[in-house]
Structure formats: structure tokens, C-alpha cells
Coordinates of C-alpha atoms in Angstrom, one line a residue:
M1 CA -43.7 9.0 10.4
S2 CA -42.9 12.2 8.1
N3 CA -45.9 12.9 5.4
I4 CA -43.3 14.1 3.0
P5 CA -44.1 12.3 0.0
Y6 CA -41.4 11.4 -2.1
L7 CA -38.9 13.6 -4.4
H8 CA -38.5 12.8 -9.4
P9 CA -35.5 13.6 -9.7
T10 CA -34.4 13.7 -13.1
F11 CA -31.5 11.4 -13.5
S12 CA -28.8 12.4 -16.6
I13 CA -27.3 8.7 -17.0
I14 CA -23.7 8.9 -19.2
T15 CA -22.0 6.3 -21.5
V16 CA -18.5 7.2 -22.5
T17 CA -17.2 4.3 -25.3
Y18 CA -14.5 3.8 -27.2
Q19 CA -14.7 0.5 -29.6
A20 CA -17.2 -0.8 -26.8
D21 CA -19.3 -3.2 -29.2
K22 CA -18.7 -6.5 -26.8
V23 CA -19.7 -4.8 -24.0
L24 CA -22.0 -1.9 -24.5
E25 CA -26.0 -3.2 -24.9
E26 CA -25.7 -4.9 -21.9
T27 CA -25.3 -1.2 -20.5
I28 CA -27.8 -0.1 -22.7
L29 CA -30.2 -2.3 -21.6
S30 CA -29.6 -1.8 -18.8
V31 CA -30.3 2.1 -18.7
I32 CA -33.9 1.7 -21.2
H33 CA -35.0 -1.2 -19.1
Q34 CA -35.2 1.0 -15.9
T35 CA -39.0 1.0 -14.4
Y36 CA -38.1 5.1 -13.1
K37 CA -39.0 7.0 -16.8
Q38 CA -37.2 10.3 -15.3
V39 CA -34.5 9.4 -17.6
E40 CA -31.8 11.5 -19.4
Y41 CA -29.5 9.5 -21.4
I42 CA -26.2 10.2 -23.4
I43 CA -23.6 8.4 -24.5
V44 CA -20.2 9.4 -25.5
D45 CA -18.0 8.1 -28.5
G46 CA -15.4 8.9 -28.3
G47 CA -15.1 7.6 -32.5
S48 CA -15.1 4.0 -32.7
T49 CA -14.4 2.0 -35.9
D50 CA -16.1 -1.8 -34.1
R51 CA -19.3 -2.3 -33.9
T52 CA -20.5 0.6 -31.1
L53 CA -22.4 3.1 -33.5
S54 CA -24.1 0.6 -35.0
I55 CA -25.1 -0.5 -31.6
I56 CA -25.8 2.7 -30.8
D57 CA -28.3 3.5 -34.2
Q58 CA -30.6 0.3 -32.9
Y59 CA -31.4 1.8 -29.1
R60 CA -31.2 5.3 -31.2
P61 CA -34.7 5.7 -29.7
H62 CA -34.2 5.3 -26.3
I63 CA -31.4 8.0 -26.4
Q64 CA -31.7 11.2 -25.7
R65 CA -27.9 12.9 -26.8
V66 CA -25.1 10.3 -29.4
V67 CA -21.5 12.4 -29.7
S68 CA -19.1 10.3 -31.4
E69 CA -16.1 12.2 -32.2
P70 CA -12.0 11.9 -30.9
D71 CA -11.7 12.7 -28.3
K72 CA -8.8 13.9 -25.5
G73 CA -9.3 10.3 -23.1
L74 CA -11.8 9.4 -20.9
Y75 CA -12.8 12.6 -18.9
D76 CA -12.5 14.8 -21.2
A77 CA -15.6 12.4 -22.9
M78 CA -17.0 13.0 -19.4
N79 CA -16.6 16.6 -19.4
K80 CA -18.5 16.1 -22.9
G81 CA -21.1 14.5 -21.0
I82 CA -21.4 17.2 -18.3
A83 CA -22.4 20.3 -20.5
L84 CA -24.7 17.8 -22.4
A85 CA -26.5 16.9 -19.4
T86 CA -29.6 18.6 -17.9
G87 CA -31.0 16.6 -15.5
D88 CA -30.8 16.7 -12.0
Y89 CA -28.1 14.1 -11.1
L90 CA -25.6 12.8 -13.4
C91 CA -24.7 9.0 -12.7
F92 CA -21.6 7.6 -15.2
L93 CA -22.7 4.2 -16.3
N94 CA -19.2 2.8 -18.4
A95 CA -19.5 0.5 -20.9
G96 CA -19.4 -2.8 -19.6
D97 CA -21.2 -1.7 -16.0
T98 CA -25.5 -2.0 -15.6
F99 CA -27.5 -0.4 -12.6
H100 CA -28.3 -3.9 -10.4
K101 CA -31.6 -3.5 -11.0
N102 CA -34.3 -2.5 -13.3
E103 CA -35.6 -0.9 -10.2
T104 CA -32.7 0.9 -9.3
L105 CA -33.3 4.5 -10.1
E106 CA -36.8 4.1 -8.8
Q107 CA -35.6 2.8 -5.3
I108 CA -33.2 5.6 -5.6
A109 CA -36.2 7.7 -5.5
H110 CA -38.1 6.4 -3.0
T111 CA -35.2 7.2 -0.7
L112 CA -35.6 10.7 -1.2
K113 CA -37.8 12.6 0.9
S114 CA -36.4 15.1 2.2
P115 CA -37.7 18.7 1.1
E116 CA -35.1 19.3 -0.9
L117 CA -32.5 16.7 -3.3
P118 CA -29.0 15.9 -1.6
D119 CA -25.5 17.1 -3.9
V120 CA -25.0 14.2 -3.9
I121 CA -25.9 10.3 -3.8
Y122 CA -24.4 7.2 -3.4
G123 CA -24.2 3.3 -2.2
E124 CA -23.1 0.2 -3.3
T125 CA -21.3 -2.1 -5.9
A126 CA -21.3 -5.1 -6.6
I127 CA -18.9 -6.7 -8.5
V128 CA -20.0 -9.2 -11.8
D129 CA -18.3 -11.6 -14.3
A130 CA -18.1 -11.2 -18.0
N131 CA -21.2 -13.4 -17.9
R132 CA -23.1 -11.3 -15.5
Q133 CA -22.9 -13.6 -12.3
F134 CA -22.6 -12.0 -9.6
L135 CA -18.2 -12.6 -7.7
H136 CA -18.3 -10.2 -4.8
M137 CA -19.7 -7.1 -3.6
R138 CA -16.9 -4.0 -3.7
K139 CA -13.9 -4.5 -1.3
K140 CA -14.4 -0.8 -0.3
S141 CA -17.5 0.2 1.5
A142 CA -19.3 2.8 1.7
P143 CA -19.9 5.1 5.1
D144 CA -22.9 6.1 6.4
N145 CA -21.8 8.9 6.8
L146 CA -20.1 9.6 3.5
N147 CA -18.1 13.0 3.4
W148 CA -14.8 15.0 1.7
K149 CA -12.3 13.4 4.2
S150 CA -13.5 9.8 3.9
F151 CA -11.6 9.6 0.8
K152 CA -8.7 10.0 3.5
Q153 CA -9.1 5.6 3.1
G154 CA -9.5 5.2 -0.3
M155 CA -12.2 5.6 -2.9
L156 CA -15.0 4.4 -0.5
V157 CA -17.7 5.0 -2.9
C158 CA -17.3 3.6 -6.8
H159 CA -17.4 6.5 -9.2
Q160 CA -20.6 4.5 -11.0
A161 CA -22.4 4.9 -8.1
F162 CA -21.5 8.5 -6.9
F163 CA -24.3 10.5 -7.9
A164 CA -23.5 14.3 -7.9
S165 CA -25.9 16.9 -8.7
R166 CA -25.1 18.9 -12.5
E167 CA -25.1 21.8 -10.4
L168 CA -21.7 21.1 -9.1
A169 CA -20.6 18.4 -11.9
V170 CA -21.1 21.8 -14.3
A171 CA -18.8 23.7 -11.3
H172 CA -16.3 21.5 -11.2
P173 CA -15.2 19.6 -14.4
Y174 CA -13.0 17.1 -14.2
D175 CA -9.5 17.6 -14.1
L176 CA -7.6 16.2 -17.2
Q177 CA -4.4 16.2 -15.9
Y178 CA -5.0 13.1 -14.2
R179 CA -5.8 10.6 -16.7
F180 CA -5.8 7.7 -15.0
S181 CA -7.5 8.5 -11.3
A182 CA -9.0 12.3 -11.9
D183 CA -13.0 10.4 -11.3
F184 CA -10.9 10.3 -7.9
D185 CA -10.2 14.1 -7.6
W186 CA -13.5 15.3 -9.0
C187 CA -15.2 13.2 -5.9
I188 CA -13.5 14.6 -3.5
R189 CA -14.0 18.0 -4.9
I190 CA -17.6 18.1 -5.7
M191 CA -17.8 16.6 -1.6
K192 CA -16.8 19.6 -0.5
K193 CA -18.3 21.2 -2.9
A194 CA -21.3 19.5 -1.2
K195 CA -23.9 20.7 1.7
C196 CA -26.4 17.7 1.9
L197 CA -25.3 13.7 1.2
H198 CA -27.4 10.8 0.8
N199 CA -27.0 7.1 1.7
T200 CA -29.7 5.2 -0.6
R201 CA -28.2 2.2 1.5
L202 CA -29.0 0.6 -1.6
I203 CA -26.4 -1.7 -4.2
L204 CA -26.6 0.4 -7.1
I205 CA -24.2 -0.2 -9.6
N206 CA -23.1 -3.4 -11.4
Y207 CA -19.3 -3.3 -12.3
L208 CA -17.4 -5.6 -15.0
N209 CA -14.6 -7.2 -13.1
E210 CA -11.7 -6.7 -16.2
G211 CA -8.4 -6.8 -15.3
M212 CA -6.2 -3.0 -15.4
T213 CA -3.3 -3.5 -17.2
T214 CA 0.1 -2.8 -15.4
Q215 CA 1.3 -0.2 -16.5
N216 CA -2.0 1.6 -16.1
H217 CA -2.4 0.5 -12.5
K218 CA 1.6 2.0 -12.0
A219 CA 0.1 5.4 -13.9
S220 CA -3.1 5.2 -11.7
L221 CA -1.2 4.5 -8.4
K222 CA 1.1 7.6 -9.1
E223 CA -2.2 9.7 -9.6
R224 CA -4.0 8.9 -6.4
F225 CA -1.1 9.4 -4.6
R226 CA -0.6 12.4 -6.1
I227 CA -4.8 13.5 -5.6
M228 CA -4.2 12.0 -1.8
V229 CA -1.5 14.7 -1.0
K230 CA -3.5 17.5 -2.8
H231 CA -6.1 17.2 -0.6
Y232 CA -5.0 15.8 2.7
G233 CA -1.2 16.8 2.3
W234 CA 2.2 14.8 2.5
F235 CA 1.4 13.5 6.4
S236 CA -1.5 13.3 6.8
T237 CA -1.5 10.8 3.2
V238 CA 1.6 8.7 5.0
L239 CA 0.1 8.5 8.2
H240 CA -3.1 6.3 6.4
H241 CA -1.3 5.2 3.6
A242 CA 1.9 3.5 5.1
W243 CA 1.0 0.0 2.7
F244 CA 0.1 2.3 -0.2
V245 CA 3.1 3.9 -0.4
I246 CA 5.3 0.6 0.6
R247 CA 3.2 -0.8 -2.9
L248 CA 3.5 2.5 -4.7
F249 CA 7.6 2.1 -4.6
S250 CA 7.4 -1.6 -4.3
L251 CA 6.3 -0.5 -9.0
F252 CA 9.3 0.7 -9.4

């Protein structure tokens, strides 16, 4: 049995918002109620005109950095969050999503018992409805041993349950050529550079089940196909995802 005490990293939690007044408060409360206190909370807002900013102001003493200004889209806002972060790890917790428990970050820290911090921390994701009731676990489950080739099978770890070291995130920001699936590409690029990926074997995130518009769904599938071909090659992508190719082209 190891006598090495668990490590105490700082987590930079980044929430990107735009017109999110209906779902943002639950996300903020999920962060500020964490029992683990080495947390830096950053909110990057795209210039909302609804009640988003007033909700943020209500909890302002618990939020270390707030930016509200127009951006070039979701991933541009995430890149702003990366630039602002100072913690050891970055977690992108979207407006509407929450940590699985108030003890989630503390539980993560207790799994970190190696002499050095890993490059990536990951775990599982639960799908919840608008009333925060559990629906089911995410269909794709996190593999025991994750690496960049794992995503040949698709995005096996939810973006929100994928905590990258700040050092890697700063060196590899989101590629803004992808409007809908830059997170898929980002995770693969981070994993290519990561030397140690740590499976917490915990449910980390409650993901709000929201329907994607048909138009965005088509665009997302097209981008994911391009990303897979870029990283894994045409032959490997088609071989692993014949169903994906059929599904993609059936949308046209």
C-alpha cells in the first residue's frame, strides 16, 4: 500500500455563456458548492442581453474572473478562458451542466496519488433532464486506458469530463476552423502530447440533455469526419466507422 499522500491541484473551471439565464445558476451553484476549495472559477460571456449578467453579478464574490464581450463563437470564448486560467487543470463546464456531486473535485484529488500530476484527468458523464433528474449514463463510456487512438471509436470521453493540464491547453488552443466539433479535435491533440492520462473511475459531470438542431447536427458530423480523417487517415476512419459514413451521407 502506497504511503504517498494525495496531491492538491488547483482546478480552473471555465463556463462559457451566451443568453444562458435559464440554466446558468445551477452551473454556478455546482461550482461554488464544491467541498474542494482549490478552485478558480472563470466565466466568459459573449455579451448576453438577457439576465445572464445579473445572475453572474449575484454570485460575483465566488467568481475569480468574468469577461463579457462579443466573441467569434463558442471555441473562441473557450480560448479566452484558457488565456485567463492559472490553475493546474482546466475544466470546461458549460452553462446548464453541473458537477455530479458537491464532493466531485475532492474525490478527484483523492485519486491523484502518484508523485507527479498527470497531464489529463478523465471520468464518466451522466445525462440529466431539465429538472436535474438522472436519465442514463452517456452511451460512450470512458476506456480504462485512454490515449489519442481511443477516439477512433468516437468521443469516448465527454469534453466536460476531460480535464487537461493548463500547460498543454495553453500550447494547444481550440482550432477555430471547426465551429461545432473543435472540442473533439482539441482532445485528440491534447492526448497526442500527453504522457500520463489518469482515469478517476468516477462520474464527474451531469450533462444537461438538450436537443441539437438538425442543421447543427449535420455540420457537426461533417466536421467530426474531417477531424477523424486528419488524425487517423481516410482508410482507418472508414474502416472503423462505415456506419458513420453511411449516416453522414444520408443527411444530404
